[in-house]
XYZ file of C-alpha atoms in Angstrom:
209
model
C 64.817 135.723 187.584
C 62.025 133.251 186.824
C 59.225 133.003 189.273
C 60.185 129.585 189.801
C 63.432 130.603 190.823
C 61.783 133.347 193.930
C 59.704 129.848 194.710
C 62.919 127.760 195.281
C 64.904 130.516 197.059
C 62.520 131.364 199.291
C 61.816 127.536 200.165
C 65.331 127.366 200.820
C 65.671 130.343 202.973
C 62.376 129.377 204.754
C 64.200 125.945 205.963
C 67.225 127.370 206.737
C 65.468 129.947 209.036
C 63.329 127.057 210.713
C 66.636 124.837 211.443
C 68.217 127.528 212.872
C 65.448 128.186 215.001
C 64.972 124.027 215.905
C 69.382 124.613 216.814
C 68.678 127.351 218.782
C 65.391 126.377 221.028
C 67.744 123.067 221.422
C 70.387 124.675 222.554
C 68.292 126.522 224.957
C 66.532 123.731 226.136
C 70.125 122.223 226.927
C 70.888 125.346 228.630
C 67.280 124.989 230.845
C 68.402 121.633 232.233
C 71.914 122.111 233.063
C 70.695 125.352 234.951
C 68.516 122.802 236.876
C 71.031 120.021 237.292
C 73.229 122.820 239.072
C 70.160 123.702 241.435
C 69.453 120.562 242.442
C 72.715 119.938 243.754
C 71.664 123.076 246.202
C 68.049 121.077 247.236
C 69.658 117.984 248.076
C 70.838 117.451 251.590
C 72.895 114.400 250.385
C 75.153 116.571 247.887
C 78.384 116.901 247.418
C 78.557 120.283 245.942
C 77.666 123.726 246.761
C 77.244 126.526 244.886
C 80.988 127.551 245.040
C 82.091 124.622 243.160
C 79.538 125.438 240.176
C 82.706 127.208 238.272
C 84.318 124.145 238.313
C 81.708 122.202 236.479
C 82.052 121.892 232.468
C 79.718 120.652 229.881
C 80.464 119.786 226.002
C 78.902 122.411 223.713
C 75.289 121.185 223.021
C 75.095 118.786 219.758
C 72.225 117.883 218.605
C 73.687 115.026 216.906
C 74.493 113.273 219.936
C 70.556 113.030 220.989
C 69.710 109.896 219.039
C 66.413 107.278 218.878
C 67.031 104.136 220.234
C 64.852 100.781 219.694
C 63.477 99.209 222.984
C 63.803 95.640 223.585
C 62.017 94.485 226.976
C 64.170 92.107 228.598
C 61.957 89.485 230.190
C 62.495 87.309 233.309
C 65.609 88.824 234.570
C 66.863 88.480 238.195
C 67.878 90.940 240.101
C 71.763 91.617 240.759
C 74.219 93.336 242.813
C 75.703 96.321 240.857
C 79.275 96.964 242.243
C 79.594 100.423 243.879
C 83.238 102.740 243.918
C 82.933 102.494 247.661
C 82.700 98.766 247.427
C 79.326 97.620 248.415
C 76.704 97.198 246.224
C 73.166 98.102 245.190
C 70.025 96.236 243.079
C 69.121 96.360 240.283
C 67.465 94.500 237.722
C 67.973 94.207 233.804
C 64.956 96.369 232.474
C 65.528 97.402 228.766
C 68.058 96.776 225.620
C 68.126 100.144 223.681
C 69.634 99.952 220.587
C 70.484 102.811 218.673
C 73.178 104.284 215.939
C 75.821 106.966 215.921
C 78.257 108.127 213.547
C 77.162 105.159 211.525
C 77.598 102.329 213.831
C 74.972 100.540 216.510
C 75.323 100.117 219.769
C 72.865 99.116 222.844
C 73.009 100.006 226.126
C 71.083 98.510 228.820
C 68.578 100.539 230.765
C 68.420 98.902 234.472
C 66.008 99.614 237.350
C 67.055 100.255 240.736
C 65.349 98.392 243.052
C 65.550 100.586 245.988
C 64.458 103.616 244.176
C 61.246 101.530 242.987
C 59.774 101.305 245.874
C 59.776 105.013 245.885
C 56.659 106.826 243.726
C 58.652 109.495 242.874
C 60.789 107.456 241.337
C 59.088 103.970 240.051
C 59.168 105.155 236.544
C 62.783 106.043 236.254
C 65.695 103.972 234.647
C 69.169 104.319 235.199
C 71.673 103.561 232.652
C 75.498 103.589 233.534
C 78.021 103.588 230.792
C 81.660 104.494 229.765
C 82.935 105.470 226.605
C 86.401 106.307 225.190
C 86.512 109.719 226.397
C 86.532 108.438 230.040
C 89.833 109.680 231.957
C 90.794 111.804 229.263
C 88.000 114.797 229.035
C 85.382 113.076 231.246
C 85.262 111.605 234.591
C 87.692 108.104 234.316
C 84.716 106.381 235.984
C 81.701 106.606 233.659
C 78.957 108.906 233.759
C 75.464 107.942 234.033
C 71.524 108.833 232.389
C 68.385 109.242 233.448
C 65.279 108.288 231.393
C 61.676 107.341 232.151
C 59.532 104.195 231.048
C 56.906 106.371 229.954
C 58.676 108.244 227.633
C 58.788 104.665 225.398
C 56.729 105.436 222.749
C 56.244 102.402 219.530
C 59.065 100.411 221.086
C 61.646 103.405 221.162
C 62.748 106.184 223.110
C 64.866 109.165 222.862
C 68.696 109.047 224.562
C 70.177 112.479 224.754
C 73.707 112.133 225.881
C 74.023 116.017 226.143
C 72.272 114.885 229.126
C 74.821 112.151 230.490
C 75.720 113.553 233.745
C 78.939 112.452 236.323
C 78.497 110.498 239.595
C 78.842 112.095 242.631
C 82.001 110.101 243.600
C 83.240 112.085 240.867
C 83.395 115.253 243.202
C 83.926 113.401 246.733
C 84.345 110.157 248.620
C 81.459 108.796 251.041
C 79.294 107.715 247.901
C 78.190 104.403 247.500
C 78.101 104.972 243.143
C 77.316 102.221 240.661
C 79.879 101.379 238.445
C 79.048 101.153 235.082
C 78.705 97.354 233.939
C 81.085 96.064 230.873
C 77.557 95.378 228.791
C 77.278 99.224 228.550
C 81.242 100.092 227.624
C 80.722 102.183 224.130
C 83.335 101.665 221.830
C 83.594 105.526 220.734
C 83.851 108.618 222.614
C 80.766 110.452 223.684
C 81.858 114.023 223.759
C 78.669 115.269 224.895
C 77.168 116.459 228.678
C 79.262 116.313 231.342
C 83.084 116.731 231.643
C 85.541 115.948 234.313
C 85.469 118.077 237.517
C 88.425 120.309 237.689
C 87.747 121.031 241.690
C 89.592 119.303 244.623
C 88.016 116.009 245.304
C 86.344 116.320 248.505
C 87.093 114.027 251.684
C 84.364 111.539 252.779
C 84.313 113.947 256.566
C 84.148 117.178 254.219
């Protein structure tokens, strides 16, 4: 074989070695966070969950595909509105970000909001919450939209990373008593996400449970 030949071979098994490693440390770093999604349902007084119900918790396979860069548009001199709740009521928010990003060939934007409660809270100042539904919802996920976290900070050159591996379910999708934001018709995705959390296959809890 011509040494030219060893050169390209071993280029190609050299990249095939380092994106099975990138897959792997991925997936592990998916497996990392839903380990700590399950533990803070254990920290936090408020939750609706205890370890007992953990088996009844499901998660899409981790695809990387699915974690995509969006485009950040800062929305500028927005009011603050009353996001409708499951229970009802109603919380505040105010239109933060457009994030526009593409998947499986086609765009879409979501809006990133900020939760005016929550900002008044250092823990928490930085955070924005963005609600959505998708074509999977009341099929393999939760009918009424799941939601993600991300953090103004992490906007880097006018974008930011959305990792719907991530997208995690409500807690009204495991009880009653929760006063849960329902997603807004702005961020309905015309495709189904199947990536991060599924439906709940437990006994939805009473509000007195």
């Amino acid at each position: 074989m011509h040494k030219s030949h060893y050169i390209t071979l071993f280029i190609s098994v050299l990249f095939s070695l380092l994106n099975l490693a990138k897959a792997q440390n991925y997936d592990t770093e998916i497996a990392i966070h839903r380990d700590t999604y399950k533990a803070n349902f254990l920290k936090d007084a408020r939750s609706p969950l205890i370890a007992t119900d953990f088996e009844h918790l499901h998660f899409y396979p981790a695809t990387k595909s699915f974690k995509v860069l969006a485009k950040v548009k800062a929305l500028k001199k927005q009011k603050s509105f009353t996001m409708p709740t499951f229970d009802g009521t109603g919380k505040k928010f105010i239109r933060q970000y457009a994030l526009t990003f593409q998947l499986n060939n086609q765009n879409y934007t979501l809006i990133a909001y900020k939760n005016l409660d929550l900002a008044t809270n250092p823990a928490y100042k930085d955070y924005l919450f963005i609600p959505f539904t998708d074509q999977s919802n009341g099929k393999e996920t939760y009918a009424g939209g799941r939601y993600m976290d991300v953090k103004a900070g992490d906007i880097d050159k006018k974008t930011i990373w959305l990792d719907f591996n991530k997208a995690y379910n409500p807690y009204c999708a495991y009880s009653d008593g929760y006063r849960c934001p329902i997603p807004p018709a702005e961020n309905d995705l015309v495709t189904i996400i199947s990536a991060g959390e599924k439906n709940y296959t437990g006994t939805k809890k009473k509000a007195n449970n």
